[in-house]
PDB file of C-alpha atoms in Angstrom:
ATOM      1  CA  MET A   1       3.583  -0.846  28.960  1.00  0.00           C
ATOM      2  CA  LEU A   2       3.627  -3.407  31.737  1.00  0.00           C
ATOM      3  CA  ALA A   3       5.764  -1.133  33.904  1.00  0.00           C
ATOM      4  CA  GLN A   4       3.215   1.638  33.413  1.00  0.00           C
ATOM      5  CA  GLY A   5       0.356  -0.633  34.442  1.00  0.00           C
ATOM      6  CA  ILE A   6      -1.342  -0.544  31.074  1.00  0.00           C
ATOM      7  CA  GLY A   7      -3.936  -3.304  30.958  1.00  0.00           C
ATOM      8  CA  ARG A   8      -6.136  -5.078  28.447  1.00  0.00           C
ATOM      9  CA  ASP A   9      -8.545  -2.148  28.450  1.00  0.00           C
ATOM     10  CA  CYS A  10      -6.058  -0.039  26.474  1.00  0.00           C
ATOM     11  CA  CYS A  11      -6.210   0.731  22.778  1.00  0.00           C
ATOM     12  CA  MET A  12      -3.069   1.285  20.754  1.00  0.00           C
ATOM     13  CA  ILE A  13      -3.076   3.941  18.064  1.00  0.00           C
ATOM     14  CA  VAL A  14      -0.518   3.773  15.305  1.00  0.00           C
ATOM     15  CA  LEU A  15       0.285   6.850  13.246  1.00  0.00           C
ATOM     16  CA  GLY A  16       2.693   6.016  10.451  1.00  0.00           C
ATOM     17  CA  GLY A  17       3.495   3.932   7.424  1.00  0.00           C
ATOM     18  CA  ARG A  18       3.904   0.230   6.796  1.00  0.00           C
ATOM     19  CA  ALA A  19       6.857  -0.488   9.090  1.00  0.00           C
ATOM     20  CA  ILE A  20       5.497   1.257  12.162  1.00  0.00           C
ATOM     21  CA  GLY A  21       2.001  -0.078  11.421  1.00  0.00           C
ATOM     22  CA  ASP A  22       3.331  -3.638  11.319  1.00  0.00           C
ATOM     23  CA  LEU A  23       5.337  -3.165  14.509  1.00  0.00           C
ATOM     24  CA  VAL A  24       2.528  -1.629  16.552  1.00  0.00           C
ATOM     25  CA  GLY A  25       0.020  -4.089  15.072  1.00  0.00           C
ATOM     26  CA  PHE A  26       2.235  -6.969  16.190  1.00  0.00           C
ATOM     27  CA  VAL A  27       2.632  -5.515  19.675  1.00  0.00           C
ATOM     28  CA  ALA A  28      -1.151  -5.059  19.900  1.00  0.00           C
ATOM     29  CA  ALA A  29      -1.680  -8.652  18.763  1.00  0.00           C
ATOM     30  CA  THR A  30       0.651 -10.064  21.382  1.00  0.00           C
ATOM     31  CA  TYR A  31       0.334  -7.697  24.353  1.00  0.00           C
ATOM     32  CA  MET A  32      -1.816  -9.438  26.957  1.00  0.00           C
ATOM     33  CA  ARG A  33      -2.912 -11.815  24.174  1.00  0.00           C
ATOM     34  CA  GLY A  34      -4.291  -8.977  22.110  1.00  0.00           C
ATOM     35  CA  VAL A  35      -5.529  -5.438  22.591  1.00  0.00           C
ATOM     36  CA  PRO A  36      -7.353  -3.234  20.092  1.00  0.00           C
ATOM     37  CA  VAL A  37      -5.340  -1.201  17.624  1.00  0.00           C
ATOM     38  CA  ILE A  38      -6.409   1.753  15.487  1.00  0.00           C
ATOM     39  CA  GLN A  39      -4.447   2.412  12.312  1.00  0.00           C
ATOM     40  CA  VAL A  40      -3.890   5.955  11.024  1.00  0.00           C
ATOM     41  CA  PRO A  41      -1.720   5.347   7.944  1.00  0.00           C
ATOM     42  CA  THR A  42       0.379   8.255   6.715  1.00  0.00           C
ATOM     43  CA  THR A  43       1.684   6.803   3.436  1.00  0.00           C
ATOM     44  CA  LEU A  44      -0.271   5.883   0.343  1.00  0.00           C
ATOM     45  CA  LEU A  45       1.003   2.304   0.471  1.00  0.00           C
ATOM     46  CA  ALA A  46      -0.162   1.916   4.073  1.00  0.00           C
ATOM     47  CA  MET A  47      -3.539   3.454   3.218  1.00  0.00           C
ATOM     48  CA  VAL A  48      -4.324   1.024   0.411  1.00  0.00           C
ATOM     49  CA  ASP A  49      -2.490  -2.081   1.573  1.00  0.00           C
ATOM     50  CA  SER A  50      -0.673  -2.666   4.840  1.00  0.00           C
ATOM     51  CA  SER A  51      -3.183  -1.065   7.234  1.00  0.00           C
ATOM     52  CA  ILE A  52      -5.971  -3.293   5.880  1.00  0.00           C
ATOM     53  CA  GLY A  53      -6.378  -6.963   6.691  1.00  0.00           C
ATOM     54  CA  GLY A  54      -4.603  -7.241  10.000  1.00  0.00           C
ATOM     55  CA  LYS A  55      -1.430  -8.903   8.726  1.00  0.00           C
ATOM     56  CA  THR A  56       1.529  -7.762  10.811  1.00  0.00           C
ATOM     57  CA  GLY A  57       5.045  -8.866  10.052  1.00  0.00           C
ATOM     58  CA  LEU A  58       8.511  -8.113  11.303  1.00  0.00           C
ATOM     59  CA  ASN A  59      11.660  -8.517   9.260  1.00  0.00           C
ATOM     60  CA  VAL A  60      14.536 -10.369  10.898  1.00  0.00           C
ATOM     61  CA  PRO A  61      18.007 -11.301   9.622  1.00  0.00           C
ATOM     62  CA  ALA A  62      16.697 -14.721   8.535  1.00  0.00           C
ATOM     63  CA  GLY A  63      14.067 -13.133   6.262  1.00  0.00           C
ATOM     64  CA  ASN A  64      11.128 -10.802   5.869  1.00  0.00           C
ATOM     65  CA  ASN A  65       7.821 -11.213   7.692  1.00  0.00           C
ATOM     66  CA  LEU A  66       8.994 -14.329   9.543  1.00  0.00           C
ATOM     67  CA  ILE A  67       7.603 -13.038  12.838  1.00  0.00           C
ATOM     68  CA  GLY A  68       4.062 -11.746  12.856  1.00  0.00           C
ATOM     69  CA  ALA A  69       0.403 -12.229  13.563  1.00  0.00           C
ATOM     70  CA  PHE A  70      -3.022 -11.546  12.131  1.00  0.00           C
ATOM     71  CA  HIS A  71      -4.750  -8.877  14.194  1.00  0.00           C
ATOM     72  CA  HIS A  72      -7.422  -6.785  12.502  1.00  0.00           C
ATOM     73  CA  PRO A  73      -7.515  -3.135  13.488  1.00  0.00           C
ATOM     74  CA  ALA A  74     -10.549  -1.895  15.397  1.00  0.00           C
ATOM     75  CA  ALA A  75     -10.627   1.047  12.979  1.00  0.00           C
ATOM     76  CA  ILE A  76      -8.636   2.633  10.177  1.00  0.00           C
ATOM     77  CA  PHE A  77      -8.709   6.387   9.677  1.00  0.00           C
ATOM     78  CA  LEU A  78      -7.535   7.752   6.331  1.00  0.00           C
ATOM     79  CA  ASP A  79      -6.554  11.385   5.958  1.00  0.00           C
ATOM     80  CA  LEU A  80      -5.323  12.156   2.467  1.00  0.00           C
ATOM     81  CA  SER A  81      -3.691  15.382   3.689  1.00  0.00           C
ATOM     82  CA  PHE A  82      -0.791  13.219   4.935  1.00  0.00           C
ATOM     83  CA  LEU A  83       0.034  12.660   1.264  1.00  0.00           C
ATOM     84  CA  ASP A  84       0.731  16.379   0.726  1.00  0.00           C
ATOM     85  CA  THR A  85       4.176  16.029   2.294  1.00  0.00           C
ATOM     86  CA  LEU A  86       4.904  12.467   1.194  1.00  0.00           C
ATOM     87  CA  PRO A  87       8.018  12.284  -1.028  1.00  0.00           C
ATOM     88  CA  ASP A  88       7.299  11.412  -4.659  1.00  0.00           C
ATOM     89  CA  ARG A  89       9.154   8.104  -4.368  1.00  0.00           C
ATOM     90  CA  GLU A  90       6.963   7.000  -1.447  1.00  0.00           C
ATOM     91  CA  PHE A  91       3.846   8.191  -3.270  1.00  0.00           C
ATOM     92  CA  SER A  92       4.898   6.102  -6.289  1.00  0.00           C
ATOM     93  CA  HIS A  93       5.175   2.980  -4.109  1.00  0.00           C
ATOM     94  CA  GLY A  94       1.536   3.397  -3.149  1.00  0.00           C
ATOM     95  CA  MET A  95       0.508   4.064  -6.730  1.00  0.00           C
ATOM     96  CA  ALA A  96       2.254   0.856  -7.805  1.00  0.00           C
ATOM     97  CA  GLU A  97       0.061  -1.078  -5.353  1.00  0.00           C
ATOM     98  CA  ILE A  98      -3.055   0.688  -6.667  1.00  0.00           C
ATOM     99  CA  ILE A  99      -2.081  -0.084 -10.271  1.00  0.00           C
ATOM    100  CA  LYS A 100      -1.508  -3.732  -9.321  1.00  0.00           C
ATOM    101  CA  ALA A 101      -4.986  -3.848  -7.800  1.00  0.00           C
ATOM    102  CA  GLY A 102      -6.408  -2.310 -10.957  1.00  0.00           C
ATOM    103  CA  VAL A 103      -4.686  -4.858 -13.184  1.00  0.00           C
ATOM    104  CA  ILE A 104      -5.928  -7.755 -11.054  1.00  0.00           C
ATOM    105  CA  CYS A 105      -9.427  -6.660 -10.057  1.00  0.00           C
ATOM    106  CA  ASP A 106     -10.644  -3.398 -11.550  1.00  0.00           C
ATOM    107  CA  PRO A 107      -9.954  -2.449 -15.173  1.00  0.00           C
ATOM    108  CA  GLN A 108     -12.010   0.749 -14.695  1.00  0.00           C
ATOM    109  CA  LEU A 109      -9.624   1.880 -11.955  1.00  0.00           C
ATOM    110  CA  LEU A 110      -6.691   1.194 -14.242  1.00  0.00           C
ATOM    111  CA  SER A 111      -8.340   3.232 -16.989  1.00  0.00           C
ATOM    112  CA  LEU A 112      -9.033   6.095 -14.562  1.00  0.00           C
ATOM    113  CA  ILE A 113      -5.362   6.148 -13.573  1.00  0.00           C
ATOM    114  CA  GLU A 114      -4.181   6.035 -17.187  1.00  0.00           C
ATOM    115  CA  ASN A 115      -6.483   8.903 -18.184  1.00  0.00           C
ATOM    116  CA  ASP A 116      -5.611  11.168 -15.250  1.00  0.00           C
ATOM    117  CA  VAL A 117      -2.079  10.192 -14.251  1.00  0.00           C
ATOM    118  CA  GLU A 118      -0.843  13.805 -14.240  1.00  0.00           C
ATOM    119  CA  LEU A 119      -3.610  14.973 -11.912  1.00  0.00           C
ATOM    120  CA  ILE A 120      -3.065  11.991  -9.646  1.00  0.00           C
ATOM    121  CA  MET A 121       0.668  12.657  -9.428  1.00  0.00           C
ATOM    122  CA  LYS A 122      -0.154  16.312  -8.627  1.00  0.00           C
ATOM    123  CA  ARG A 123      -2.295  14.827  -5.843  1.00  0.00           C
ATOM    124  CA  ASP A 124      -5.603  16.247  -6.954  1.00  0.00           C
ATOM    125  CA  LYS A 125      -7.737  15.680  -3.842  1.00  0.00           C
ATOM    126  CA  LYS A 126     -11.021  14.685  -5.486  1.00  0.00           C
ATOM    127  CA  LEU A 127      -9.434  12.300  -7.964  1.00  0.00           C
ATOM    128  CA  LEU A 128      -7.050  10.843  -5.406  1.00  0.00           C
ATOM    129  CA  TYR A 129      -9.923  10.240  -2.994  1.00  0.00           C
ATOM    130  CA  ASN A 130     -11.770   8.277  -5.682  1.00  0.00           C
ATOM    131  CA  VAL A 131      -8.693   6.216  -6.583  1.00  0.00           C
ATOM    132  CA  VAL A 132      -7.786   5.473  -2.952  1.00  0.00           C
ATOM    133  CA  MET A 133     -11.324   4.490  -1.974  1.00  0.00           C
ATOM    134  CA  ARG A 134     -11.618   2.098  -4.931  1.00  0.00           C
ATOM    135  CA  ALA A 135      -8.303   0.487  -4.029  1.00  0.00           C
ATOM    136  CA  VAL A 136      -9.296   0.217  -0.354  1.00  0.00           C
ATOM    137  CA  LYS A 137     -12.598  -1.446  -1.246  1.00  0.00           C
ATOM    138  CA  MET A 138     -10.775  -3.978  -3.434  1.00  0.00           C
ATOM    139  CA  LYS A 139      -8.283  -4.765  -0.670  1.00  0.00           C
ATOM    140  CA  ILE A 140     -11.104  -5.225   1.864  1.00  0.00           C
ATOM    141  CA  ASN A 141     -12.844  -7.648  -0.513  1.00  0.00           C
ATOM    142  CA  VAL A 142      -9.626  -9.625  -0.977  1.00  0.00           C
ATOM    143  CA  VAL A 143      -8.819  -9.980   2.729  1.00  0.00           C
ATOM    144  CA  SER A 144     -12.358 -10.612   3.986  1.00  0.00           C
TER     145      SER A 144
END
């Protein structure tokens, strides 16, 4: 970036899941003492957790998240169509985070998931939108 003459007036855009979001978020936090970053998460877990709150962390041989920074994104754009091609295992990781949020903060969300688990796992757009937005709102309340 320095070699290309990119200055503080840049904005980094990250398109990806948790790992790439953390990496680019950390670079944005430290490049020229901080430049804006826009998150475009492509996994369910990144949509409802890691893209929100500005916590960036890198794993190193000594342990996980030992290098990092807090750097809130300038914006987060969610597009649920990324979930259409997400492998079931990755989708389940995000659902586990949503269920955890429901257990801790929102019994109605937990009930919604229990009642419509088959539709959610089939990635019904309307239902999934409702579930994701509730989880995002809870995460924003927790980190703010």
